[in-house]
Structure formats: structure tokens, C-alpha cells
Backbone as ProteinMPNN parsed JSONL, in Angstrom:
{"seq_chain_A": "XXXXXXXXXXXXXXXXXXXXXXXXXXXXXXXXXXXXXXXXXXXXXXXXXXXXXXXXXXXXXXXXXXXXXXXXXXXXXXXXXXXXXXXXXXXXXXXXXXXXXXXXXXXXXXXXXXX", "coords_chain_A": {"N_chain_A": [[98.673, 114.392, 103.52], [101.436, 115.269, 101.318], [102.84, 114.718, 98.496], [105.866, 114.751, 96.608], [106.513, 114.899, 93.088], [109.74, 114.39, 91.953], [111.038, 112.985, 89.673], [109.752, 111.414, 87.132], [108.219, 108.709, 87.272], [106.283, 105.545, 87.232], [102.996, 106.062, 86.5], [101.164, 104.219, 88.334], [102.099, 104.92, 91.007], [101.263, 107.301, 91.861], [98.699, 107.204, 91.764], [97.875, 105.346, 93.172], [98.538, 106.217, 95.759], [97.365, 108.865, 96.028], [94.774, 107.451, 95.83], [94.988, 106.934, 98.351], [94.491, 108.789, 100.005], [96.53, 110.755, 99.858], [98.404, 113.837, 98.582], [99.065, 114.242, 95.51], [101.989, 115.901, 93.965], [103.429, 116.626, 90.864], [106.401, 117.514, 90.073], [108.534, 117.352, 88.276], [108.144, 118.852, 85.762], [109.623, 120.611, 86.474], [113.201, 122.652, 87.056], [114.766, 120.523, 89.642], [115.648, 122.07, 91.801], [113.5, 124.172, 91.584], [111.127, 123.084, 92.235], [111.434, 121.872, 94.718], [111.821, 124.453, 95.851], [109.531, 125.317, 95.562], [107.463, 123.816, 96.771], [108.154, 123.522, 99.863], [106.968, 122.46, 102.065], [106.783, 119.787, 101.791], [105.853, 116.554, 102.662], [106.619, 113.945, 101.858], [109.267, 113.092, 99.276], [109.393, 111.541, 95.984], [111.656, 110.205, 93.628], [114.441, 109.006, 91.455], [117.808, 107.837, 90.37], [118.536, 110.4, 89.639], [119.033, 112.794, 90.732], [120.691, 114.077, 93.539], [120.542, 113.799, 97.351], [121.391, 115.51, 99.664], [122.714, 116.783, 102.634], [122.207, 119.663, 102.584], [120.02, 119.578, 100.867], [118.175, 118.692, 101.986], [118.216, 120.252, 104.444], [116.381, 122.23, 102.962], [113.266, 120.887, 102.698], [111.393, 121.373, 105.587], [109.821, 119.826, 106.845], [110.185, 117.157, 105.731], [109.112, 113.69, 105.372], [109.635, 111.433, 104.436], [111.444, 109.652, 102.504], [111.485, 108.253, 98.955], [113.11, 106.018, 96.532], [112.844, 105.647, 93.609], [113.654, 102.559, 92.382], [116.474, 100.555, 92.772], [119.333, 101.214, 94.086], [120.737, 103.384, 96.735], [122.773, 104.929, 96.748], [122.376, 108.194, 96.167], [121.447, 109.131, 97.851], [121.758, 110.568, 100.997], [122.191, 109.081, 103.429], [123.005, 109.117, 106.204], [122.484, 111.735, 107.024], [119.942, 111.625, 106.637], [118.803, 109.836, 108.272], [119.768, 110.876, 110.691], [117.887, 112.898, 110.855], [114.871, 112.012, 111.263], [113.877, 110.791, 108.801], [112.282, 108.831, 107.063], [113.379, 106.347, 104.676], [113.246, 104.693, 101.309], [112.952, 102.242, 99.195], [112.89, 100.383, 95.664], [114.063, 97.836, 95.141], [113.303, 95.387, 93.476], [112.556, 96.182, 91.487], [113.396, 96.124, 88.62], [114.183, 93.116, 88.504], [113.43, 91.15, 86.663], [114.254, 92.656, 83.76], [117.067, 92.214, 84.436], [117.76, 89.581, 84.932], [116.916, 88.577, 81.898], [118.417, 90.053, 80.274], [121.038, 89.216, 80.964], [120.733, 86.167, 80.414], [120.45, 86.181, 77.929], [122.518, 87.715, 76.801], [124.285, 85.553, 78.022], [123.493, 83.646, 75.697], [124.156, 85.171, 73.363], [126.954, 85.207, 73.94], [127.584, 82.508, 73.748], [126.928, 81.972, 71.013], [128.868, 82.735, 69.678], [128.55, 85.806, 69.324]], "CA_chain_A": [[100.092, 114.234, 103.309], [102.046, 115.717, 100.614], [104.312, 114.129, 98.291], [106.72, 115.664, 95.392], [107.294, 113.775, 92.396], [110.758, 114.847, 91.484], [111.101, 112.157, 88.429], [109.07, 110.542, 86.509], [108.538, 107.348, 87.302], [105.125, 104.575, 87.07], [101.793, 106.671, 86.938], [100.18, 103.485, 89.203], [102.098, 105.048, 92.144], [100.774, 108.227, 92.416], [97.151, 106.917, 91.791], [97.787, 104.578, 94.199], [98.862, 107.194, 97.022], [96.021, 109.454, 95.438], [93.401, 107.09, 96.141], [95.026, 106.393, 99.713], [94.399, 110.288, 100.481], [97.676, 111.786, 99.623], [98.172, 115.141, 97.739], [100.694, 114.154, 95.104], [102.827, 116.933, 93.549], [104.373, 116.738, 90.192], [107.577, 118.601, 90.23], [109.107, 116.793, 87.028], [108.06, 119.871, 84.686], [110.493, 121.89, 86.566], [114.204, 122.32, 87.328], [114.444, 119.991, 91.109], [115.413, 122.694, 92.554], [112.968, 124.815, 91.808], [110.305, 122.316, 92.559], [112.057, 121.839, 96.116], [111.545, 125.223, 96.867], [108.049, 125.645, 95.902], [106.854, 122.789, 97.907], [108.952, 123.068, 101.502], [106.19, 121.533, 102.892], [106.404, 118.1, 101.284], [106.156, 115.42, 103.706], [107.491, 112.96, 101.287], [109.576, 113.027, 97.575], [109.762, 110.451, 95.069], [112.891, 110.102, 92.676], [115.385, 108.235, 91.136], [119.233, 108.068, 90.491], [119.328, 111.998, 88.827], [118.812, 113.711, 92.115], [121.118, 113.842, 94.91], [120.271, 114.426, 98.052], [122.154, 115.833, 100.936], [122.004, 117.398, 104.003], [121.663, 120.769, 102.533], [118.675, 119.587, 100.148], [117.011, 118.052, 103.103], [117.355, 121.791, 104.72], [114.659, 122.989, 102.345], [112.464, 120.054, 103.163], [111.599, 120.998, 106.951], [108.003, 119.168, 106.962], [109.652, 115.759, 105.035], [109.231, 112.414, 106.693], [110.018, 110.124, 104.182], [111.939, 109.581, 100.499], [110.916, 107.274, 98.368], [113.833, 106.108, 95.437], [112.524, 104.4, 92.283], [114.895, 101.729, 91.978], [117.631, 99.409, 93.706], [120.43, 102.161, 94.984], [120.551, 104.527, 97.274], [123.454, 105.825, 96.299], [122.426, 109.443, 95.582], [120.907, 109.421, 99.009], [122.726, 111.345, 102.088], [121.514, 108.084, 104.539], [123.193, 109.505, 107.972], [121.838, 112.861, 107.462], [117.926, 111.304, 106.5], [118.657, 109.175, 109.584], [119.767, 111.873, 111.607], [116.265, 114.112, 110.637], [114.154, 110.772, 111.272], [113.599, 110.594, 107.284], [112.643, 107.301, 106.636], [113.927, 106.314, 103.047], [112.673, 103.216, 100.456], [113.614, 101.76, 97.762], [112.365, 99.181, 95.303], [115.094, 96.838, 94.589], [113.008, 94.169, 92.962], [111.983, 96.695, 90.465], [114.291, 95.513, 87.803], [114.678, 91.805, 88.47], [113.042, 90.293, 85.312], [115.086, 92.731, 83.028], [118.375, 92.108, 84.847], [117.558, 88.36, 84.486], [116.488, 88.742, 80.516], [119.576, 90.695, 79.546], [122.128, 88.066, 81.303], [119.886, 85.484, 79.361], [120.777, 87.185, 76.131], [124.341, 87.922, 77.371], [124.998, 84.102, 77.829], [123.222, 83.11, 74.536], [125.609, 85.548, 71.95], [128.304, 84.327, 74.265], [128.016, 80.891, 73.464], [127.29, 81.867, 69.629], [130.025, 84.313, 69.151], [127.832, 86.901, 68.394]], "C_chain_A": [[100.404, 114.641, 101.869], [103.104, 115.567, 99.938], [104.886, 114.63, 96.862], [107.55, 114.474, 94.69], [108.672, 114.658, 91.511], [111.252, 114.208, 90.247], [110.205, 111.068, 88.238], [109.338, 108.998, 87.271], [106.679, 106.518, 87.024], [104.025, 104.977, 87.631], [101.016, 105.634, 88.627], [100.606, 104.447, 90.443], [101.43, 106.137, 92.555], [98.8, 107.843, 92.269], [97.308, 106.295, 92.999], [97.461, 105.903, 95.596], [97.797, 108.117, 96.602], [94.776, 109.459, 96.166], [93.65, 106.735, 98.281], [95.078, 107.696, 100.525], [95.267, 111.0, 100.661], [97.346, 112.832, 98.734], [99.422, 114.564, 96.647], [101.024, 115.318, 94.219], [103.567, 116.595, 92.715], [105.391, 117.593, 89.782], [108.268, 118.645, 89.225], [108.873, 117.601, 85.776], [108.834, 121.18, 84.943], [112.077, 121.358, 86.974], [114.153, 121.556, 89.334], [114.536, 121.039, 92.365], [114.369, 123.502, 93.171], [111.367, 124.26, 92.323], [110.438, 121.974, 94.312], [111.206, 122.767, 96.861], [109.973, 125.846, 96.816], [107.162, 124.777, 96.36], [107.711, 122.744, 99.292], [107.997, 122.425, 102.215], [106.185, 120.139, 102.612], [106.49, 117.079, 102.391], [106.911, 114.076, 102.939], [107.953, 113.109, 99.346], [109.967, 111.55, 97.341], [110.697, 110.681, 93.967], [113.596, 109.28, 92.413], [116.803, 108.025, 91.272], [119.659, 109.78, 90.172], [119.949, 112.642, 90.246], [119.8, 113.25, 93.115], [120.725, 114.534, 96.28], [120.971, 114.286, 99.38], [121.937, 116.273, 101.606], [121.492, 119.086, 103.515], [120.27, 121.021, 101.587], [117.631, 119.464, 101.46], [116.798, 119.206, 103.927], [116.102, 122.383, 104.188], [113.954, 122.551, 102.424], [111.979, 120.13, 104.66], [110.818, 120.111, 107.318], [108.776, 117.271, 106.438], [109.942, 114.569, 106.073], [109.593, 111.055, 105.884], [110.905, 110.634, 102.113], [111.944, 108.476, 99.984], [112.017, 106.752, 96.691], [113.215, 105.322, 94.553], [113.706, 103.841, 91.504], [115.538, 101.007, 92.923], [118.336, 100.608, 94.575], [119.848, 103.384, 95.548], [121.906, 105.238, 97.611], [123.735, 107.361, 96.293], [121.872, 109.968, 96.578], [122.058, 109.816, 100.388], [122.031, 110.049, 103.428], [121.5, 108.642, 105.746], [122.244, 111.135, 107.858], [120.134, 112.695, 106.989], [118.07, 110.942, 107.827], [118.658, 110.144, 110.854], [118.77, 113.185, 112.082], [115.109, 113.125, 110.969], [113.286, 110.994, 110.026], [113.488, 109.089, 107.24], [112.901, 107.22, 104.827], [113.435, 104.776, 102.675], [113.165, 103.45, 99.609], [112.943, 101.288, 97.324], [113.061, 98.35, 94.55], [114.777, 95.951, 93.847], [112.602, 94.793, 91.427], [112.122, 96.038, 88.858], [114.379, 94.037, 87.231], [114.507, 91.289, 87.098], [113.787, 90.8, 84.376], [116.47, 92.564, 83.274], [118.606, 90.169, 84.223], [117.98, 88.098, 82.847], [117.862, 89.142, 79.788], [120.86, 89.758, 79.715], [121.912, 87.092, 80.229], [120.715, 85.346, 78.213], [122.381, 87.19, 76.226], [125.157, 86.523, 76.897], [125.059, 84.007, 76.116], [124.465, 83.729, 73.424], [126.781, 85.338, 72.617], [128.586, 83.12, 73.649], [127.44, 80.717, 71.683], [127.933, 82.609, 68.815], [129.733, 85.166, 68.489], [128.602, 88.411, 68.863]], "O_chain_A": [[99.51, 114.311, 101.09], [104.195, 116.001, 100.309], [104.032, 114.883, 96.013], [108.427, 113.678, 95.025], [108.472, 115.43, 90.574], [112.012, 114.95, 89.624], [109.968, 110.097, 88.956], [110.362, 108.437, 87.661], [105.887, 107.314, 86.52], [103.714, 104.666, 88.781], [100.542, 106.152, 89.638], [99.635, 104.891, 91.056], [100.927, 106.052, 93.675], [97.915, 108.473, 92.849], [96.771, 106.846, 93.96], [96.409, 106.267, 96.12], [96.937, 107.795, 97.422], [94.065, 110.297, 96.722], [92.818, 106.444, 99.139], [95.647, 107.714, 101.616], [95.162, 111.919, 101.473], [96.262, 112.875, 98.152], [100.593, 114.494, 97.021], [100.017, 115.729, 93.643], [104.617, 116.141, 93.168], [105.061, 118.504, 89.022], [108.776, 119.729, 88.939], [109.334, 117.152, 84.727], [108.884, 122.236, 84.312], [112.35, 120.175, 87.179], [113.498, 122.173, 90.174], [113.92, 121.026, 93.431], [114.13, 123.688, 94.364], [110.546, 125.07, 92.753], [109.425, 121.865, 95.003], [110.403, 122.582, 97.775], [109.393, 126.555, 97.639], [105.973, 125.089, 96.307], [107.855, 121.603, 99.729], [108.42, 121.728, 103.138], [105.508, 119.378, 103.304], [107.584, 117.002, 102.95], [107.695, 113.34, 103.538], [107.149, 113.197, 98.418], [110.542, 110.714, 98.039], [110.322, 111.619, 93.264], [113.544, 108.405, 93.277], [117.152, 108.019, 92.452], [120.756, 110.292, 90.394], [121.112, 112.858, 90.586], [119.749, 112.089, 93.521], [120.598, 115.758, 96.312], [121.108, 113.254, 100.036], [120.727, 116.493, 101.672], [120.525, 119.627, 104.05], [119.618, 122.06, 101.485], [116.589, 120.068, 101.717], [115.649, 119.475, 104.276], [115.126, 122.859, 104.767], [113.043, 123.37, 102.306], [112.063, 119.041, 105.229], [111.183, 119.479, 108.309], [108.108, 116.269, 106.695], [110.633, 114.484, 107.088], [109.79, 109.947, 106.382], [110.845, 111.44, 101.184], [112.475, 107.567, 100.622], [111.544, 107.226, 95.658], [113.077, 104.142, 94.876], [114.398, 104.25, 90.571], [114.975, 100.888, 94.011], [117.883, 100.895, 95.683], [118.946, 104.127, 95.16], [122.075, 105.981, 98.578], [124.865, 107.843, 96.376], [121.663, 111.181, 96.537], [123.111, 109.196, 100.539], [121.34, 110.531, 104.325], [120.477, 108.776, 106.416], [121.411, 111.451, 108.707], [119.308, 113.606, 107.04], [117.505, 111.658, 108.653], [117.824, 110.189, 111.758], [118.777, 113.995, 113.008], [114.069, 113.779, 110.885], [112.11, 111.34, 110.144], [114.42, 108.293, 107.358], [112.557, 108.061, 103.997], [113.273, 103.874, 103.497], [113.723, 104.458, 99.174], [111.897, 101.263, 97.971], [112.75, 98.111, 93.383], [115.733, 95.404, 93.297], [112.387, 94.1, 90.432], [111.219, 95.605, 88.141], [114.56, 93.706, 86.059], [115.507, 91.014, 86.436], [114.325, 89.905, 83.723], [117.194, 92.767, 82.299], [119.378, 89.724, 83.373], [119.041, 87.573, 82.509], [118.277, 88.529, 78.805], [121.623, 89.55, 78.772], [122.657, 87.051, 79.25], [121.467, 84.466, 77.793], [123.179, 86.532, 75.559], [126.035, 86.303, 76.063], [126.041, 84.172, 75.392], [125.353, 83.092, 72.857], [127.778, 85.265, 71.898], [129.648, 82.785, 73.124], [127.487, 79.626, 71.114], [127.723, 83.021, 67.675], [130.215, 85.498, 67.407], [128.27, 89.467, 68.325]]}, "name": "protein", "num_of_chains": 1, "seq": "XXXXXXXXXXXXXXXXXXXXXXXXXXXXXXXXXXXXXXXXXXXXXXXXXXXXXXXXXXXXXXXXXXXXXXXXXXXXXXXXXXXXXXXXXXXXXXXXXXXXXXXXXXXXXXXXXXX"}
């Protein structure tokens, strides 16, 4: 399996998928497009918020079976037309939690010392 890292994101994952006998593909030293089109085979990309993807990205993908977002939203994701290609799509919503937490935290505190 064959997966295209379209943005940076947390070396562990691609070791991970690596060691679990994937091919992974860093694409992140080029423009997305052009990374797109020199992998059409990808069975699965990884990315973030930059990238959008729509039905006419997912044309150049004929081989993909899954997308993988690093992060909470999927936003930038075309859902009905993944759904409609049987794309499965992920997220990782929890990614965040502790700095979302931390920053509120902080938020309150110079609230309540009129900072």
C-alpha cells in the first residue's frame, strides 16, 4: 500500500505505517499538485488544513482508498464526493486537546488578573 504525505506532520506516523508494510511517499518537498500527479497510484494521502480536496483532486487519485487529515476538521475535505468513491476519510480530533485545554487555562488566568 502506498501512501502520500502531502504535509508535514509527526515523523512517528510514517514509521509507524513503514514498519506495518506500507510504502510511504513524501510529497511535502513539492508543490501538492505536483506531488498528486506523480503518485496517481496512492492508495492513501495524509494532510492537514492547507490542502483542499474535491472531487476533481480525487480524479487524479484513481487507486485512493483512504485520506487521512492531521487534525480535528474536515473542513477542506469534499466528504460526499470521498463517500461517493468509497474513500474512507480520518481524522484525529484528540490531537490538540491538552493545548486547547492549556491555552483556555492561561486565557482564564490574565482574565482574572487584567493582564
Amino acid at each position: 500500500m502506498k501512501v502520500l504525505f502531502l504535509d508535514t506532520v509527526h515523523p512517528i506516523l510514517s514509521e509507524r505505517l513503514t514498519t506495518a508494510g506500507m510504502t510511504c511517499i513524501d510529497g511535502t518537498k513539492q508543490p501538492p499538485i505536483e506531488a498528486i500527479r506523480s503518485h496517481r497510484d496512492a492508495d492513501g494521502i495524509v494532510l492537514r488544513s492547507r490542502i483542499r480536496v474535491d472531487a476533481e483532486l480525487l480524479d487524479l487519485l484513481p487507486a485512493l482508498q483512504f485520506i487521512c487529515r492531521s487534525g480535528a476538521g474536515l473542513e477542506n475535505i469534499d466528504l460526499a464526493s470521498a463517500s461517493a468513491r468509497n474513500i474512507a476519510v480520518f481524522n484525529s480530533p484528540e490531537g490538540n486537546r491538552d493545548a486547547v485545554g492549556e491555552h483556555a487555562l492561561g486565557m482564564l488566568l490574565s482574565l482574572m488578573n487584567l493582564l
